[in-house]
Coordinates of C-alpha atoms in Angstrom, one line a residue:
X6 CA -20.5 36.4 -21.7
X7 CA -22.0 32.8 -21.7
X8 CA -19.4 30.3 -20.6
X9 CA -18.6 27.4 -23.6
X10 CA -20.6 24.3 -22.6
X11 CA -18.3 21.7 -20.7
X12 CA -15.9 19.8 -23.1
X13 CA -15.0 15.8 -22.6
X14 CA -11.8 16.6 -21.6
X15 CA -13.1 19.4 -18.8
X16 CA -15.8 16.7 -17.5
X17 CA -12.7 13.8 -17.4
X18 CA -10.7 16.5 -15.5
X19 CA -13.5 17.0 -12.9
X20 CA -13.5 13.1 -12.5
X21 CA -10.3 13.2 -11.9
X22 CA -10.2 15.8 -9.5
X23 CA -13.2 14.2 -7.4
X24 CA -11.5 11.2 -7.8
X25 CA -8.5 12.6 -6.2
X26 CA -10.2 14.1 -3.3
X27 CA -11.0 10.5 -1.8
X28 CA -9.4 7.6 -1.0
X29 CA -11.1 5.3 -3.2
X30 CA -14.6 5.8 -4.4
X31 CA -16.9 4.2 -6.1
X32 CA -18.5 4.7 -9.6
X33 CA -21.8 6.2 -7.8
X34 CA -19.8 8.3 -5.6
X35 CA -18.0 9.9 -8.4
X36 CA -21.0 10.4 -10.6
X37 CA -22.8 12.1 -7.8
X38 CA -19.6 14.4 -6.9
X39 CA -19.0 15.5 -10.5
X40 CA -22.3 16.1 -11.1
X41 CA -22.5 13.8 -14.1
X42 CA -24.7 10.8 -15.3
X43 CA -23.4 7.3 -14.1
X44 CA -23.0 6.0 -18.0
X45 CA -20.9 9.5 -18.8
X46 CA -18.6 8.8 -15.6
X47 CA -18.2 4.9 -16.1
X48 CA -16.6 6.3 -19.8
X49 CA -14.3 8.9 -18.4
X50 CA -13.1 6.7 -15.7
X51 CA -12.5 3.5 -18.8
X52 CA -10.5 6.2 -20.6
X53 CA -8.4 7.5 -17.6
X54 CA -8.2 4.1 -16.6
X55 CA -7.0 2.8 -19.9
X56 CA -4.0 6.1 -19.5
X57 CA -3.2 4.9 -16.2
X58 CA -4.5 8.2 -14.6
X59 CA -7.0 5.9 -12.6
X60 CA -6.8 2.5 -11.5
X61 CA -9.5 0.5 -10.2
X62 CA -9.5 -2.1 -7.0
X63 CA -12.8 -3.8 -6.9
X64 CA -15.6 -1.5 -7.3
X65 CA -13.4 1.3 -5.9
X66 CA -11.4 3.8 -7.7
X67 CA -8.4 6.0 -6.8
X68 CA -5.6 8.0 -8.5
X69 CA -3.8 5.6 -10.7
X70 CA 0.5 5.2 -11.7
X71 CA 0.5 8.0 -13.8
X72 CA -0.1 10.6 -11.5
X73 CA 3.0 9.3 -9.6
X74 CA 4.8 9.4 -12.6
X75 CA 3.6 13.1 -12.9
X76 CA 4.2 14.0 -9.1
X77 CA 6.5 11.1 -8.1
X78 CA 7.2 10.6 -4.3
X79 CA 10.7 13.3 -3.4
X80 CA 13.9 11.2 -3.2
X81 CA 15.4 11.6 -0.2
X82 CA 18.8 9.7 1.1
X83 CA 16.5 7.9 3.7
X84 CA 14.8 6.2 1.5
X85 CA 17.6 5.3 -0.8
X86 CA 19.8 3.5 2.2
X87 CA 16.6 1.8 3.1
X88 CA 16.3 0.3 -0.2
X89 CA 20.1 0.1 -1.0
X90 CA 20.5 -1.9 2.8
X91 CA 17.2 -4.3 2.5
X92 CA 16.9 -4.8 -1.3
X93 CA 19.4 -8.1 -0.6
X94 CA 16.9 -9.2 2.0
X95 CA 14.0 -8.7 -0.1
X96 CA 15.7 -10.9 -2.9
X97 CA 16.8 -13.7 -0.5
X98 CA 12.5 -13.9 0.8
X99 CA 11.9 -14.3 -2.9
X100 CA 14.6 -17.1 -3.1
X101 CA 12.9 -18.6 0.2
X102 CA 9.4 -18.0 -1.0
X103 CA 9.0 -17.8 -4.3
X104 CA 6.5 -15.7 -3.5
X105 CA 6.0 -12.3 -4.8
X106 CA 7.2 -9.9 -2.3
X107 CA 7.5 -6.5 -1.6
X108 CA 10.0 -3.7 0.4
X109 CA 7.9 -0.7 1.4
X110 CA 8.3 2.5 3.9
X111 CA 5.5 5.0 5.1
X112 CA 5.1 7.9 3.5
X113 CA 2.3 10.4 5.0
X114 CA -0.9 7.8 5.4
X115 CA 0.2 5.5 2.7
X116 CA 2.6 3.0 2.3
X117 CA 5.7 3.7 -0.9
X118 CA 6.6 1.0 -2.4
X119 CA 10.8 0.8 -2.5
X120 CA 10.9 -2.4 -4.4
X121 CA 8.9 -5.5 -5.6
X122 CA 9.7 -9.1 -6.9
X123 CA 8.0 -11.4 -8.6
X124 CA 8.1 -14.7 -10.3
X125 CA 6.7 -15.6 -14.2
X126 CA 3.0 -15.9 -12.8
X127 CA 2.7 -12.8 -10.6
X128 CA -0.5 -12.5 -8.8
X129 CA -2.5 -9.5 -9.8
X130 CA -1.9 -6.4 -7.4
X131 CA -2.1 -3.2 -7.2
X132 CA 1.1 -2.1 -5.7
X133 CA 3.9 -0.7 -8.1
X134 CA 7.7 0.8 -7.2
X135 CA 7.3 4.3 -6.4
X136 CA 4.1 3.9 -6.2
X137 CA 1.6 4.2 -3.1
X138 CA -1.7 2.7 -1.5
X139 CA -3.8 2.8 1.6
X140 CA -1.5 1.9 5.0
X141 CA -4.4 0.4 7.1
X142 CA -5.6 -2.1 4.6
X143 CA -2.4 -3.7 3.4
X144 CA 0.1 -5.7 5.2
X145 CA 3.4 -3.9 5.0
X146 CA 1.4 -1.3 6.1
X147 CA -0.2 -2.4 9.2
X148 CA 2.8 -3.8 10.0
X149 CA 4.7 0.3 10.4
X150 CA 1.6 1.4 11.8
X151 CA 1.8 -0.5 14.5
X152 CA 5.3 0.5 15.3
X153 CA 4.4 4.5 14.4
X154 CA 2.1 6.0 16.8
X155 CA 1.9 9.3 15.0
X156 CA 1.2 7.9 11.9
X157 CA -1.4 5.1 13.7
X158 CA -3.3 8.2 14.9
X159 CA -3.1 10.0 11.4
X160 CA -5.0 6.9 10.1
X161 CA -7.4 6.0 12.4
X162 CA -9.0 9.8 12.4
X163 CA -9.0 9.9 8.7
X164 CA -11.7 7.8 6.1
X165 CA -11.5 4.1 6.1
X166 CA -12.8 2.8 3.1
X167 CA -14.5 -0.3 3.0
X168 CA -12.3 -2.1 -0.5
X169 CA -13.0 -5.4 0.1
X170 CA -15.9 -7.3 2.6
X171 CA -12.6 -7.8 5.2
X172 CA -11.5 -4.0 5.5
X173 CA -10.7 -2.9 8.8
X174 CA -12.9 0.4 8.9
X175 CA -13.2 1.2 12.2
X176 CA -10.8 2.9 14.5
X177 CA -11.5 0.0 17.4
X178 CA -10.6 -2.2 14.8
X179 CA -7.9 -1.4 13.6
X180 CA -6.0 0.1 17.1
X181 CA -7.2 -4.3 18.2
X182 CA -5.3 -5.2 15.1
X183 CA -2.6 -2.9 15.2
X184 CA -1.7 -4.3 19.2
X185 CA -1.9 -7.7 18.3
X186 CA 0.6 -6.5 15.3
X187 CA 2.9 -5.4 18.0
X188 CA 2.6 -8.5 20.1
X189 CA 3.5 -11.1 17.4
X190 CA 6.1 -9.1 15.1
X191 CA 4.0 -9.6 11.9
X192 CA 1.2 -8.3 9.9
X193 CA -1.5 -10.2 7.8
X194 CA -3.6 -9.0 5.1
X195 CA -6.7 -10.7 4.9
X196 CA -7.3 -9.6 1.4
X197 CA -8.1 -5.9 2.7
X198 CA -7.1 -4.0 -0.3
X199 CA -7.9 -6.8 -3.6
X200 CA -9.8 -9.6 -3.9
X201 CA -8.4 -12.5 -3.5
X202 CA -4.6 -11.2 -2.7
X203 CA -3.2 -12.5 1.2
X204 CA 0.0 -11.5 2.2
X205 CA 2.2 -11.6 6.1
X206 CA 4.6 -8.8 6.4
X207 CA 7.1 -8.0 9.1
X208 CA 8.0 -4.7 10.0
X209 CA 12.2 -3.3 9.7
X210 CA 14.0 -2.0 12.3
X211 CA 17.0 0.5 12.4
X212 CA 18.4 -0.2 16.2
X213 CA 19.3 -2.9 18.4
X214 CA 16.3 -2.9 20.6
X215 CA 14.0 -4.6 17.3
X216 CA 11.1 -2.4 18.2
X217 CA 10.8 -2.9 22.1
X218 CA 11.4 0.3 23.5
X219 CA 8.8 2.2 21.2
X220 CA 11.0 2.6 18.2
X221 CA 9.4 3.4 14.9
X222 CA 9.3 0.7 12.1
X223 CA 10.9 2.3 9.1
X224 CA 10.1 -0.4 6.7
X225 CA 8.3 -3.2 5.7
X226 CA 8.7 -6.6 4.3
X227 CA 5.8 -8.5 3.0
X228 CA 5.3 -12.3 0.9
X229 CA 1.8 -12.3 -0.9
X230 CA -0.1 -15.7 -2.1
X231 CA -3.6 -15.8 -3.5
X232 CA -4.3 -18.4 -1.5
X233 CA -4.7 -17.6 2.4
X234 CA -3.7 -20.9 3.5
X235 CA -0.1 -20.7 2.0
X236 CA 0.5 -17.5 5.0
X237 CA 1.2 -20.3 7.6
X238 CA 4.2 -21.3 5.3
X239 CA 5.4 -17.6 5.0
X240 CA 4.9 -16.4 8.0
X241 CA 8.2 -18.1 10.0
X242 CA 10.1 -17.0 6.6
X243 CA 8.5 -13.3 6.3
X244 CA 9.4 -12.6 10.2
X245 CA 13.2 -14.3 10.0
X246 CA 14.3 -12.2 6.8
X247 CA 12.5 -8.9 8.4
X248 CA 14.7 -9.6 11.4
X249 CA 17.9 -10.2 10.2
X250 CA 17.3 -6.6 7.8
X251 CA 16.3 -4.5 10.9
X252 CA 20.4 -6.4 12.2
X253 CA 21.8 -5.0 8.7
X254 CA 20.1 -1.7 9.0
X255 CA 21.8 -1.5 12.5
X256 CA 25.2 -1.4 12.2
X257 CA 25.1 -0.1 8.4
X258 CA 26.8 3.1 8.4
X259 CA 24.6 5.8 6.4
X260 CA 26.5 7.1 3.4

């Protein structure tokens, strides 16, 4: 018995299965995986990008907010004291900054965003609560990996795409970047992940020692500006509030 010839919807679910094998490919990439002409896959990928089922970073896309919503990241009581203990913190950086700013944790190879503030002008990005993005080209997430050896190691073996001209996409690379992380307490993103989007972030703590005996990061702060010059203002601001959260997450008790 012949098999029906392939429907819309059966060639949009095969873009959205390559699409969901990579870590963010491009239009040609995805044509040539699925086996479909570039003008059919450009109008799959509008349609699942209008539903939210892809979203696009530059020429580059990847699995977009609905999938989360579909398949969200699993609650767990960790998460939830980390954003019940630093969601003060992240508020008083956004009174300090004005900036918009962000509280994320790792989860696997990519960074989860916990919560998010912004202003009445947010700058365009990417990141969304609950949702997640590459670790080694944003700033909250350089900022664990360099404090998460495991997960550092996870990373660097894995694909690093090339999103922007100033992605780190070598292992060298990024094990320099992540060391000089280490040394100064603090993370910048260069506009890795978006065009045009900077931020600093610091990395949390959950002990005494602040990350100088080997302890793992198990969080993230991060101020963003859309202009790269504004970081040297943040910076001192960024690295002060991430401090005084890894204190609080310290001596909170857990629930």
């Amino acid at each position: 018995m012949n098999e029906p010839p392939a429907s819309p919807v059966d060639r949009a679910f095969d873009v959205l299965r390559v699409t969901a094998a990579g870590t963010g490919l491009t239009l040609s990439e995805i044509s040539r995986e699925a086996g479909l002409a570039k003008s059919t896959t450009l109008r799959l990928l509008g349609a699942l990008e209008r539903n939210d089922a892809v979203t696009r970073i530059g020429q580059r896309y990847r699995l977009g907010p609905l999938v989360h919503e579909l398949d969200p990241i699993p609650a767990s009581p960790a998460y939830e004291r980390t954003r019940r203990v630093l969601t003060p913190f992240l508020a008083h950086l956004f009174e300090a900054t004005r900036a918009t700013v962000h509280l994320a944790t790792l989860h696997g190879d990519e960074v989860v965003y916990l919560n998010k503030l912004h202003g009445p002008r947010p700058i365009p990005s990417p990141s969304r609560i609950g949702g997640g993005l590459p670790a080694y080209c944003t700033g909250v997430g350089k900022a664990m990996l360099a404090f998460d050896d495991a997960a550092a190691e996870r990373v660097s073996q894995g694909p690093l795409v090339a999103w922007t001209d100033t992605t780190l996409t070598s292992p060298d690379s990024l094990a320099m970047e992540l060391a000089e992380i280490r040394r100064r307490r603090r993370a910048v993103d260069r506009a890795e992940l978006t065009p045009g989007l900077y931020c600093v972030a610091a990395p949390v703590f959950d002990d005494d020692e602040g990350g100088t005996s080997g302890t793992r990061a198990i969080a993230a702060l991060s101020a963003s500006a859309a202009d790269r010059s504004a970081l040297t203002r943040l910076e001192p601001l960024v690295t002060r509030v991430a401090a005084a959260a890894s204190r609080a997450m310290a001596t909170t008790e857990d629930e």
